[in-house]
Short mmCIF file of C-alpha atoms and ligand atoms in Angstrom, two decimals:
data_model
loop_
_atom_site.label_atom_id
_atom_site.label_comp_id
_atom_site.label_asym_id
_atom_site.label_seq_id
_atom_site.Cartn_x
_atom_site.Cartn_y
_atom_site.Cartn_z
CA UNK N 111 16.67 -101.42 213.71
CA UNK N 112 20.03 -102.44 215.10
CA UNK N 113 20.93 -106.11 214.43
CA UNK N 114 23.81 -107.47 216.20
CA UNK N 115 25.48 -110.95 215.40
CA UNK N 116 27.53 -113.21 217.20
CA UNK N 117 30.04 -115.09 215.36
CA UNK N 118 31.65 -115.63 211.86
CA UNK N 119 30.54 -118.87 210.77
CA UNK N 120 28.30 -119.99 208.31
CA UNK N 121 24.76 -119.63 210.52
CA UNK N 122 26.25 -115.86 211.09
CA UNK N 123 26.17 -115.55 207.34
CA UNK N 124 23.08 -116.52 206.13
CA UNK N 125 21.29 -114.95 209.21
CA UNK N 126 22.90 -111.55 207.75
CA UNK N 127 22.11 -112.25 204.69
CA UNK N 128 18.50 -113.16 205.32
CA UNK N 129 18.17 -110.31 207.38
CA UNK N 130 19.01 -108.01 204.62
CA UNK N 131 17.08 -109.49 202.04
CA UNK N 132 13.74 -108.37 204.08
CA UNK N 133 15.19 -105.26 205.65
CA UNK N 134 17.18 -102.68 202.91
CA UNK N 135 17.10 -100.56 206.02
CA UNK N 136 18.46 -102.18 208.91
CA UNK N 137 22.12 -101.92 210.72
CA UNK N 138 23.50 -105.11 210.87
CA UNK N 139 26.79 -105.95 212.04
CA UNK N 140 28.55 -109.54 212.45
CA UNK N 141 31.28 -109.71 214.92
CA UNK N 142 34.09 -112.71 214.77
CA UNK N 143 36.88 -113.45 216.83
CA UNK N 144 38.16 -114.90 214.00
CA UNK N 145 40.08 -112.65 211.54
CA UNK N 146 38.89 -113.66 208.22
CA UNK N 147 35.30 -113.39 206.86
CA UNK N 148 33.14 -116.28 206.79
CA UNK N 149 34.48 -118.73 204.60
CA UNK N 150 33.54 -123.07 204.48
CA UNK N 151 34.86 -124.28 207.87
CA UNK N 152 34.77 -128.08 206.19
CA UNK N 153 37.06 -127.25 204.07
CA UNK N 154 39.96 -126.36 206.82
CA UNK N 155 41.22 -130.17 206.99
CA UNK N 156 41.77 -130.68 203.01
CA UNK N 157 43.94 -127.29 203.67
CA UNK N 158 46.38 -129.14 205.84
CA UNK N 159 47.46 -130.59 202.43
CA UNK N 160 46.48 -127.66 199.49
CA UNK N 161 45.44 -124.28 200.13
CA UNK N 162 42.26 -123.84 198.12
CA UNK N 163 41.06 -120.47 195.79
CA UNK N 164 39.50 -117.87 198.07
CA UNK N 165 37.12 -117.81 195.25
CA UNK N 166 36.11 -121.58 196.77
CA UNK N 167 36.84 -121.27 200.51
CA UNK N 168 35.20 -117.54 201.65
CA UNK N 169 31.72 -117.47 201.26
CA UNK N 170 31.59 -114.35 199.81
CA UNK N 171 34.47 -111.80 198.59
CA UNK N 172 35.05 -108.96 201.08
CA UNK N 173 33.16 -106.41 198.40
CA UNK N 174 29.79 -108.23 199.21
CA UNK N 175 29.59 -107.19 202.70
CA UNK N 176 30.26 -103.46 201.33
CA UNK N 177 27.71 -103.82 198.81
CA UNK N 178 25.16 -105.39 201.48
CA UNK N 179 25.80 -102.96 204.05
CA UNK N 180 26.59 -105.64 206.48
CA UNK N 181 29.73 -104.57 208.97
CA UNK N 182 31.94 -107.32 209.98
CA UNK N 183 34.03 -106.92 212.91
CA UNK N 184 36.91 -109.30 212.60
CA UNK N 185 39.29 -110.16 215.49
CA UNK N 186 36.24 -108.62 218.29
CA UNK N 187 34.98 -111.19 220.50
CA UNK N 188 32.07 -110.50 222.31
CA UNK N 189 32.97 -110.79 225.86
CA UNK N 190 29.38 -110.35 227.67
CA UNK N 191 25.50 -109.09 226.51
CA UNK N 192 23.85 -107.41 229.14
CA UNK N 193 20.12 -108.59 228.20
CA UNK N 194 18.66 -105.79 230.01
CA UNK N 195 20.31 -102.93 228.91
CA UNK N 196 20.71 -104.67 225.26
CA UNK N 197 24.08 -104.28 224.81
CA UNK N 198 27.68 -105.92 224.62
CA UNK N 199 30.94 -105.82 225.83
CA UNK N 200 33.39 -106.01 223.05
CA UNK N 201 36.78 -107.60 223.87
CA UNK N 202 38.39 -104.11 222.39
CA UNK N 203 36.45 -102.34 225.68
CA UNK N 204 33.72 -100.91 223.50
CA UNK N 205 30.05 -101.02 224.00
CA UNK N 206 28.07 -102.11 221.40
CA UNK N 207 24.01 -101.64 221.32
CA UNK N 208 21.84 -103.92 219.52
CA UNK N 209 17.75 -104.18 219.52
CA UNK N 210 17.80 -107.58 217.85
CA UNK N 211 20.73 -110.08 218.87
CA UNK N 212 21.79 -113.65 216.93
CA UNK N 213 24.02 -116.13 219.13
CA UNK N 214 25.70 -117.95 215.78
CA UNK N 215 29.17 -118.69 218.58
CA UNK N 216 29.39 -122.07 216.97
CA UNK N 217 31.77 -124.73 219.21
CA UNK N 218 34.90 -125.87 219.88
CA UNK N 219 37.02 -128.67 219.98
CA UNK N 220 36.51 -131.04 222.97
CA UNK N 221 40.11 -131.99 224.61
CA UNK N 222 39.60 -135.33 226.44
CA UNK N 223 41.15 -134.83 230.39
CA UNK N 224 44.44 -136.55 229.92
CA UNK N 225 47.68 -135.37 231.48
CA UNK N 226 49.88 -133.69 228.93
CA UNK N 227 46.78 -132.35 226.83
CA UNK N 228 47.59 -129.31 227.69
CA UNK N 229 51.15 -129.48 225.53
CA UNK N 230 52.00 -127.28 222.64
CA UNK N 231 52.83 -130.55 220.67
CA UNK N 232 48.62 -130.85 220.95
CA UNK N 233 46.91 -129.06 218.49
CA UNK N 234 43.08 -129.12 217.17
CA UNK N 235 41.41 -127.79 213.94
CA UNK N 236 38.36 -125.48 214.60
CA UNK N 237 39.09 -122.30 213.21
CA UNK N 238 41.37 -121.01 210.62
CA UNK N 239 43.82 -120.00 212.57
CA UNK N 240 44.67 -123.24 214.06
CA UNK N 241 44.86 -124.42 209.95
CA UNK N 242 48.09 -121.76 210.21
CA UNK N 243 49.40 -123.24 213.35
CA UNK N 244 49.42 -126.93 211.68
CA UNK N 245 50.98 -126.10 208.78
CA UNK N 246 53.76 -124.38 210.48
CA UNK N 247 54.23 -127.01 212.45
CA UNK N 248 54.62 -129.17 208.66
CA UNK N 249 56.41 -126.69 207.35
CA UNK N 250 59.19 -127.03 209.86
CA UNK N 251 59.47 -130.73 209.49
CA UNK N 252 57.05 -132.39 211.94
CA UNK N 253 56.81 -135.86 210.53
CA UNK N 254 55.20 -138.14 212.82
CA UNK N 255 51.67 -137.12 213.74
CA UNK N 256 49.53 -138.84 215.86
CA UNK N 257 45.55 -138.19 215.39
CA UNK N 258 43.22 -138.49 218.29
CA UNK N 259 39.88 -139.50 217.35
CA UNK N 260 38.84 -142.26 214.46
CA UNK N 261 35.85 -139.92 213.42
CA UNK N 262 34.88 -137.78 209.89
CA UNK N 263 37.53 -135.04 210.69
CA UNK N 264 39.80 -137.52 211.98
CA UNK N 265 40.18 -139.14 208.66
CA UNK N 266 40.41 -136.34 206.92
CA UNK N 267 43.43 -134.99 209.01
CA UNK N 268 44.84 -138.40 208.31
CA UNK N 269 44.29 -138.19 204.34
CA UNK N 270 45.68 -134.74 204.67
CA UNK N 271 49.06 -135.21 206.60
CA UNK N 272 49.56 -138.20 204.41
CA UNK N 273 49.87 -135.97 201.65
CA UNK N 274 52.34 -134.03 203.40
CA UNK N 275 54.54 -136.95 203.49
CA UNK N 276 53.48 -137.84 207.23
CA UNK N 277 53.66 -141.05 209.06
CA UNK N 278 50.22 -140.96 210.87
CA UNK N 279 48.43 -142.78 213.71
CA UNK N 280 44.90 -142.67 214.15
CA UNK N 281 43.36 -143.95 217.21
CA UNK N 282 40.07 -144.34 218.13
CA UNK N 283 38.74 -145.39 221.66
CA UNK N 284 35.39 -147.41 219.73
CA UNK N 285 36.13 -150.55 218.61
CA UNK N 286 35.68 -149.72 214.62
CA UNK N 287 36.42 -146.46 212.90
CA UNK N 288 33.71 -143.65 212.11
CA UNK N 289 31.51 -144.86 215.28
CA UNK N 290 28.76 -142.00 214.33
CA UNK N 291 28.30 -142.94 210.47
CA UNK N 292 28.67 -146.75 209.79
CA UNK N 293 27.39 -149.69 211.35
CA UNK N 294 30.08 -152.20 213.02
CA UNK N 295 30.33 -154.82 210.33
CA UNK N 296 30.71 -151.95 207.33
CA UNK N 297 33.55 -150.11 209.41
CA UNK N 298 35.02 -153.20 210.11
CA UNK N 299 34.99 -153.59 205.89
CA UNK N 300 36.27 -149.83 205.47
CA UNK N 301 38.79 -150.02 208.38
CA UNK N 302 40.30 -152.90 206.03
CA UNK N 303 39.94 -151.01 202.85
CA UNK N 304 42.18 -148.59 205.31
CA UNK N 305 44.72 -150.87 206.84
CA UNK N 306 46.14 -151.57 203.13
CA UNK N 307 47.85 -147.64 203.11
CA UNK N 308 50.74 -146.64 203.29
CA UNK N 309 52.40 -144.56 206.51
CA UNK N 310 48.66 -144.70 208.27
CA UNK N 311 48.67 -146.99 211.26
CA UNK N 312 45.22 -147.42 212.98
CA UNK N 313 44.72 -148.15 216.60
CA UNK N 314 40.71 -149.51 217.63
CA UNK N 315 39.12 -149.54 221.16
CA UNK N 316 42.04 -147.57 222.92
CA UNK N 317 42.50 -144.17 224.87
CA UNK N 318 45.02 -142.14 225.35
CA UNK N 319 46.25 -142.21 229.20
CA UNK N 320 48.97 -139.53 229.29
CA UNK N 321 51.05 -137.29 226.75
CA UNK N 322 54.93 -137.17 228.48
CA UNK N 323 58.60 -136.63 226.88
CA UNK N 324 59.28 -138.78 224.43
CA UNK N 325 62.72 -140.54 224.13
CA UNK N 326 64.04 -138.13 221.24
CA UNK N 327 63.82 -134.23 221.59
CA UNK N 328 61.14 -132.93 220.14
CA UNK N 329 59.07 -136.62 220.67
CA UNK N 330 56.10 -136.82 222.95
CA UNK N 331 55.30 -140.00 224.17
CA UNK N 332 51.53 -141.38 223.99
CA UNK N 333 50.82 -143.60 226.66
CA UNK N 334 48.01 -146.34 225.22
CA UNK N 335 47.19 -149.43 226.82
CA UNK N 336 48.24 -151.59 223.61
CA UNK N 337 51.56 -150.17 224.08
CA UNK N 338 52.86 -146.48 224.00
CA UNK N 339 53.77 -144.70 220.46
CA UNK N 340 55.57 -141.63 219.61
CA UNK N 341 54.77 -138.31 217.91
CA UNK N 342 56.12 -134.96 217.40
CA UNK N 343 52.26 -133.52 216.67
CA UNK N 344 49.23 -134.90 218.10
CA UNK N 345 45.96 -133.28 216.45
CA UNK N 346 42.77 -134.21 218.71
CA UNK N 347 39.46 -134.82 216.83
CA UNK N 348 37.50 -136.35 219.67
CA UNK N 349 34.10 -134.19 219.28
CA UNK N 350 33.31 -130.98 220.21
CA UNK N 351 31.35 -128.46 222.71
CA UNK N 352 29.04 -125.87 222.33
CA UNK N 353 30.62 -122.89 222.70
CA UNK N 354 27.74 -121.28 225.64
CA UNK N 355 30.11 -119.11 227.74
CA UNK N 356 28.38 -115.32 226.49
CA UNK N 357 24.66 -117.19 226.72
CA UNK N 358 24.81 -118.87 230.08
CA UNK N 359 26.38 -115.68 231.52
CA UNK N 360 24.03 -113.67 230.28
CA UNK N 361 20.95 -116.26 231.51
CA UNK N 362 19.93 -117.30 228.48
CA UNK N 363 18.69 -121.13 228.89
CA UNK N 364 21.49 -123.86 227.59
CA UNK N 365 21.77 -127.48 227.82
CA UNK N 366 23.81 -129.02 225.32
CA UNK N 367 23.36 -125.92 223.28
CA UNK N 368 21.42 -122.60 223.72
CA UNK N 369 17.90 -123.44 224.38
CA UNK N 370 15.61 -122.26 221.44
CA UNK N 371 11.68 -123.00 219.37
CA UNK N 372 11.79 -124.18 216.43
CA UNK N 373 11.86 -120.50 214.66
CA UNK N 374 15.59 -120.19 216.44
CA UNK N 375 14.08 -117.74 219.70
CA UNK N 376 14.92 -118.22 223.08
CA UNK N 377 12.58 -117.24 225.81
CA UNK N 378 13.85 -113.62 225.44
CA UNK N 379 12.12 -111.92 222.48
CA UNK N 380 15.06 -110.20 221.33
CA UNK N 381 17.87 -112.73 221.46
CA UNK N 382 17.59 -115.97 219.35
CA UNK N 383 20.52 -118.37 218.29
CA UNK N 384 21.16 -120.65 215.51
CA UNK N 385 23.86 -123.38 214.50
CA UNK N 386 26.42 -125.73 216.08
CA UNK N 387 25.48 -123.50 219.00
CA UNK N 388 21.52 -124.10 219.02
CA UNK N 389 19.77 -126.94 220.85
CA UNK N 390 16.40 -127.57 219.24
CA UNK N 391 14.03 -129.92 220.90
CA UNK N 392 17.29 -131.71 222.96
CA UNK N 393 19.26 -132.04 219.39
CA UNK N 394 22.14 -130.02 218.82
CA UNK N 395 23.76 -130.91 215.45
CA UNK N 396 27.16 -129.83 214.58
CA UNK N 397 26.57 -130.32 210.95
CA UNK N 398 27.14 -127.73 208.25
CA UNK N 399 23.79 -127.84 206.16
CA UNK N 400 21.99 -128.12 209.85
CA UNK N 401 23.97 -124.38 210.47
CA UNK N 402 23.34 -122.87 207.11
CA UNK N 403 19.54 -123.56 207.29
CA UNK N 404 18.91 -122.93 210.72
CA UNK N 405 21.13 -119.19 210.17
CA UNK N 406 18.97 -118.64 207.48
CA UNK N 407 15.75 -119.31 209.47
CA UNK N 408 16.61 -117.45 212.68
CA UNK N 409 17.65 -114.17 210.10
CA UNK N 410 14.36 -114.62 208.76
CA UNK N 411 12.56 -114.24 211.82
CA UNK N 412 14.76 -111.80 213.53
CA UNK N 413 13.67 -109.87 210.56
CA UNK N 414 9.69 -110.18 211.43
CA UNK N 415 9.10 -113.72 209.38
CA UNK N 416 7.74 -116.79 211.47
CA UNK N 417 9.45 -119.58 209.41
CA UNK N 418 10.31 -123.04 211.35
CA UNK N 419 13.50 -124.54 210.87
CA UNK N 420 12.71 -127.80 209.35
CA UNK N 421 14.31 -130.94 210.21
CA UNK N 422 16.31 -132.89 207.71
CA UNK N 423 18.01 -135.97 207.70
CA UNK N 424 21.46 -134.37 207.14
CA UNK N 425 23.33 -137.48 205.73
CA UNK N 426 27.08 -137.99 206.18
CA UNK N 427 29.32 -137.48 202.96
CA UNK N 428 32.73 -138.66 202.80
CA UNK N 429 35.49 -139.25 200.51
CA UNK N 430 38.52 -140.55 202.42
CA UNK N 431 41.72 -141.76 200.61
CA UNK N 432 39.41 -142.16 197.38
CA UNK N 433 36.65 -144.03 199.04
CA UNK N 434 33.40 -142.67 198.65
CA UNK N 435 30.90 -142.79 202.34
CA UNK N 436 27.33 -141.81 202.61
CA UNK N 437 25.29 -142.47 205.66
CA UNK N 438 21.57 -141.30 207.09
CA UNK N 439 19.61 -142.53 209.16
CA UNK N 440 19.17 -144.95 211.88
CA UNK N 441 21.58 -147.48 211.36
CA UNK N 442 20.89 -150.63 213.14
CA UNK N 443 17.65 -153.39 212.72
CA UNK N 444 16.95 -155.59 209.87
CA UNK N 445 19.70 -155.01 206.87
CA UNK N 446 19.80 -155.51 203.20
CA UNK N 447 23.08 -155.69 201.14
CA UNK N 448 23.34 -154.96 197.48
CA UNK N 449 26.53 -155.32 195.54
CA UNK N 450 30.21 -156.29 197.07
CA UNK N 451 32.25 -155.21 200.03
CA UNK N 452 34.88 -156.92 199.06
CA UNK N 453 34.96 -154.75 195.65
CA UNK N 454 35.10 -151.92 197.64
CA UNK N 455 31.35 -151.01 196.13
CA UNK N 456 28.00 -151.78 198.34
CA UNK N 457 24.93 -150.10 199.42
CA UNK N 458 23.51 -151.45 202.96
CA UNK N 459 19.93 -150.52 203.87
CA UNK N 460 18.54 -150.99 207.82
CA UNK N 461 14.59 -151.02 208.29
CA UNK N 462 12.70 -150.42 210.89
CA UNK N 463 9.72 -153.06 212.64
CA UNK N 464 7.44 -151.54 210.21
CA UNK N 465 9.03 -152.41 206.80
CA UNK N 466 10.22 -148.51 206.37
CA UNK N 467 13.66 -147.17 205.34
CA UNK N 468 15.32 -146.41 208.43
CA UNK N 469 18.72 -146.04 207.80
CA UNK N 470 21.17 -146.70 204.71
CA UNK N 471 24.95 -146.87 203.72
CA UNK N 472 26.82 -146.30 200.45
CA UNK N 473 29.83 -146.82 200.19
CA UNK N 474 31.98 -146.48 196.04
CA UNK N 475 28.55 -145.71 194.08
CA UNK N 476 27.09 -142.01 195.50
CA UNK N 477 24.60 -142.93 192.60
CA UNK N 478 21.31 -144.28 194.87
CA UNK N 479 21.95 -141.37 197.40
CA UNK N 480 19.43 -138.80 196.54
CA UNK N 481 16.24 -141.59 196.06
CA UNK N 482 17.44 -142.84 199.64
CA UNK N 483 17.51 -139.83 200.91
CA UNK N 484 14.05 -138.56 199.78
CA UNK N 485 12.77 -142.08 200.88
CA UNK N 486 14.15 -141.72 204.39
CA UNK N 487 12.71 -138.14 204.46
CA UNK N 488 9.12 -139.23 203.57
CA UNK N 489 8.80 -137.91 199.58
C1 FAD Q 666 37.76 -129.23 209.90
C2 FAD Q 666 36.26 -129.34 209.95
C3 FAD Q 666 35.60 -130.15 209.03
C4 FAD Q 666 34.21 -130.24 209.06
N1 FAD Q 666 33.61 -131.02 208.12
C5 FAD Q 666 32.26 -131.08 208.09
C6 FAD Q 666 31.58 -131.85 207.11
O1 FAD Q 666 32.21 -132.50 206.26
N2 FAD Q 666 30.23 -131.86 207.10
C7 FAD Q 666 29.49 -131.15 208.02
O2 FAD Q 666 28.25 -131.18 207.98
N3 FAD Q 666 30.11 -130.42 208.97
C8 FAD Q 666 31.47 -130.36 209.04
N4 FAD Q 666 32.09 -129.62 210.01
C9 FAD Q 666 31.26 -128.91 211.00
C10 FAD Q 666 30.76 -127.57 210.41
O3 FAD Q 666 31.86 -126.83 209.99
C11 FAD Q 666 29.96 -126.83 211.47
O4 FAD Q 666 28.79 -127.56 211.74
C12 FAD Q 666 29.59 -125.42 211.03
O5 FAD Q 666 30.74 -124.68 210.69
C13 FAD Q 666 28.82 -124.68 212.13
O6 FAD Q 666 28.60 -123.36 211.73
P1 FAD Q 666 28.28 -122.23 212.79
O7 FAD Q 666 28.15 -120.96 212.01
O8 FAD Q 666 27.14 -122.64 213.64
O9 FAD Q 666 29.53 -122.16 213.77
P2 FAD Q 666 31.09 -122.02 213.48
O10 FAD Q 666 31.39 -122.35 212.06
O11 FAD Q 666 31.77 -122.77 214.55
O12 FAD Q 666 31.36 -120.46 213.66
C14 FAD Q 666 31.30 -119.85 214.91
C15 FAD Q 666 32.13 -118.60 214.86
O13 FAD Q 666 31.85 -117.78 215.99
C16 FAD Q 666 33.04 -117.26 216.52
N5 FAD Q 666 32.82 -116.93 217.93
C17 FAD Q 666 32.53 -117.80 218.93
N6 FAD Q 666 32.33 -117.12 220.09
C18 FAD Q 666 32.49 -115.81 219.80
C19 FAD Q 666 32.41 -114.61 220.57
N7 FAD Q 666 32.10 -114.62 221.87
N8 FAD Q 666 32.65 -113.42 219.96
C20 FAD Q 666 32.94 -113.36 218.62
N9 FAD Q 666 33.03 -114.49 217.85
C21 FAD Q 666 32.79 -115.68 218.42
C22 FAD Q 666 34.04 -118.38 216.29
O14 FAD Q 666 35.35 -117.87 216.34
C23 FAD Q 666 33.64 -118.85 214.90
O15 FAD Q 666 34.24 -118.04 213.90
C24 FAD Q 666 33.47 -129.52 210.03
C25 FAD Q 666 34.14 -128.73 210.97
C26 FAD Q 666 35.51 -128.64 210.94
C27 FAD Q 666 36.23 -127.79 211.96
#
């Protein structure tokens, strides 16, 4: 049995993995447009300041995929699957057959439609080789840096390029910072926590209009409605999008994501898809854990198993200039506070109509996290 996979991510992985774990036998080979092996993608933005151990950042060393008999193709991207004929078109003009076929194509930055994004003073961090592009970009003496996006990642960059001696603007189009993992009042309490640091400048409920020429060479001028700054680097965090292009080509179903069950199958029996790329029951949800169990699910049953992929809360983690985050849940309704915002050290808890945990945040003590956790989650 031929097993093809698409992508080099972490869903790619554990799909292979899984795969060979029930079947000694079969041919499986992972192809990546990337040209490293799979290695943590979260750990890309801390990289910005300090290269880590490969030891820590690949998932594996390269002798594992020897010893597994799993063949990656680095640097192929799979251009097109014809369904019918069970093949793909590989962007080196091969043809590559494959009885069993895992969509693991992960997604890409979203670039909001301003004039100017199209610059090569704009830059994004997806994959590792945009990590190389950055730091060259440091490395030569870029400076001023201006960070699109108030988000998880966009903190990060800003922790990050602060440690490369960066003057940094973040701005956010919400009207508080991390929009997806606090409720207003705490990011209104963290976004002060913030505004005490050094070199970071943060700009709330504003969009960029228009990247032009800045005064200076080498400058590019931001236009934003509380008045225009100036960078030499503008890094965009502002979400991302499935990347669909081989699916929907091919036919495959895709909304947000590619269209699958709960055991990671689309409507063709041969093809499923798992990850930042698979929309489950209208969710698709860009989170690492999410990718790593639903890879490991959709190997499994490529591989003749029938195991769901089980939902989880998947909590937000964060440590951001030495502040520890934590958020799950539905955060809005009836709140409790225990201990003090203003000592930087709090845990806020939202409940629903009912009287149940709906929601909770902790921010300084990660202590109470895995108790909330397994309360949200029923145990
Ligand atoms: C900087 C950064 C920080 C993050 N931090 C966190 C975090 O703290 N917590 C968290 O939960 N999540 C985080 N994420 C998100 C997390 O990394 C993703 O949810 C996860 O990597 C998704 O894994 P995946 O395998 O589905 O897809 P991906 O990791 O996106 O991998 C997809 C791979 O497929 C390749 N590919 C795509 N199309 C093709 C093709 N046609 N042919 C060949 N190859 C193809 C891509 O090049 C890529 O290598 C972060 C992401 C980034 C970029």
């Amino acid at each position: 049995m031929k097993f093809a996979i698409i992508g080099g991510g972490v869903a790619a992985f554990e799909a292979a993995t899984a795969i060979r774990e029930r079947d000694p036998e079969a041919e499986i080979v992972l192809y990546s447009k990337e040209n490293v092996p799979p290695y943590r993608r979260p750990a890309l933005s801390g990289m910005i300041a300090e290269p880590m151990p490969d030891t820590r950042f690949y998932l594996k060393p390269a002798t594992f995929y020897d010893e597994n008999k799993i063949t990656l193709r680095l640097g192929v991207t799979v251009e097109s699957i014809d369904r019918a004929g069970k093949s793909l078109q590989l962007s080196n003009g091969e043809r590559a057959a494959y009885d069993r076929l895992l969509l693991a194509t992960g997604s890409h930055c979203f670039l909001p439609p301003v004039p100017g994004m199209e610059l090569p003073c704009v830059l994004s961090l997806r994959e590792f080789a945009d990590l190389e592009e950055i730091r060259r970009r440091i490395d030569s003496g870029v400076r001023r840096v201006a960070v699109i996006g108030g988000g998880i990642l966009g903190l990060e960059l800003a922790e990050s390029l602060l440690a490369r001696n960066c003057h940094v603007t973040v701005i956010e189009n919400s009207p508080v910072l991390l929009p997806r993992n606090l409720d207003a009042e705490t990011a209104q309490t963290v976004s002060a926590m913030l505004g005490k640091i050094d070199r970071l400048t943060l700009r709330f409920g504003e969009s960029v209009q228009s990247i032009t020429p800045g005064a200076a060479s080498g400058n590019w001028r931001l236009q934003l409605p509380g008045g225009d700054i100036e960078a030499e680097l503008i890094l965009v965090s502002a979400g991302t999008r499935v990347n669909l292009e081989v699916a929907s080509q091919s036919g495959l179903a895709c909304g947000r994501g590619i269209k699958v069950d709960a055991f990671c199958r689309t409507a063709d029996p041969a093809v499923s898809a798992a990850g930042d790329c698979a929309e489950i029951d209208g969710s698709v949800y860009g989170l690492y854990n999410a990718a790593k169990t639903m890879g490991r699910t959709a190997g499994i049953n490529l591989a003749g198993g029938a195991e769901p992929f089980v939902l989880n809360a998947y909590p937000a983690r964060l440590v951001v200039f030495g502040i520890k985050i934590f958020s799950a849940g539905t955060l809005s309704g009836r709140a409790e506070i225990d201990g003090d915002p203003a000592a930087e050290n709090f845990q806020k808890r939202f409940y629903s109509e009912d009287g149940r945990l709906a929601g909770c945040i902790l921010i300084g003590d990660m202590k109470p996290a895995t108790a909330l956790l397994a309360q949200l989650e029923g145990k």
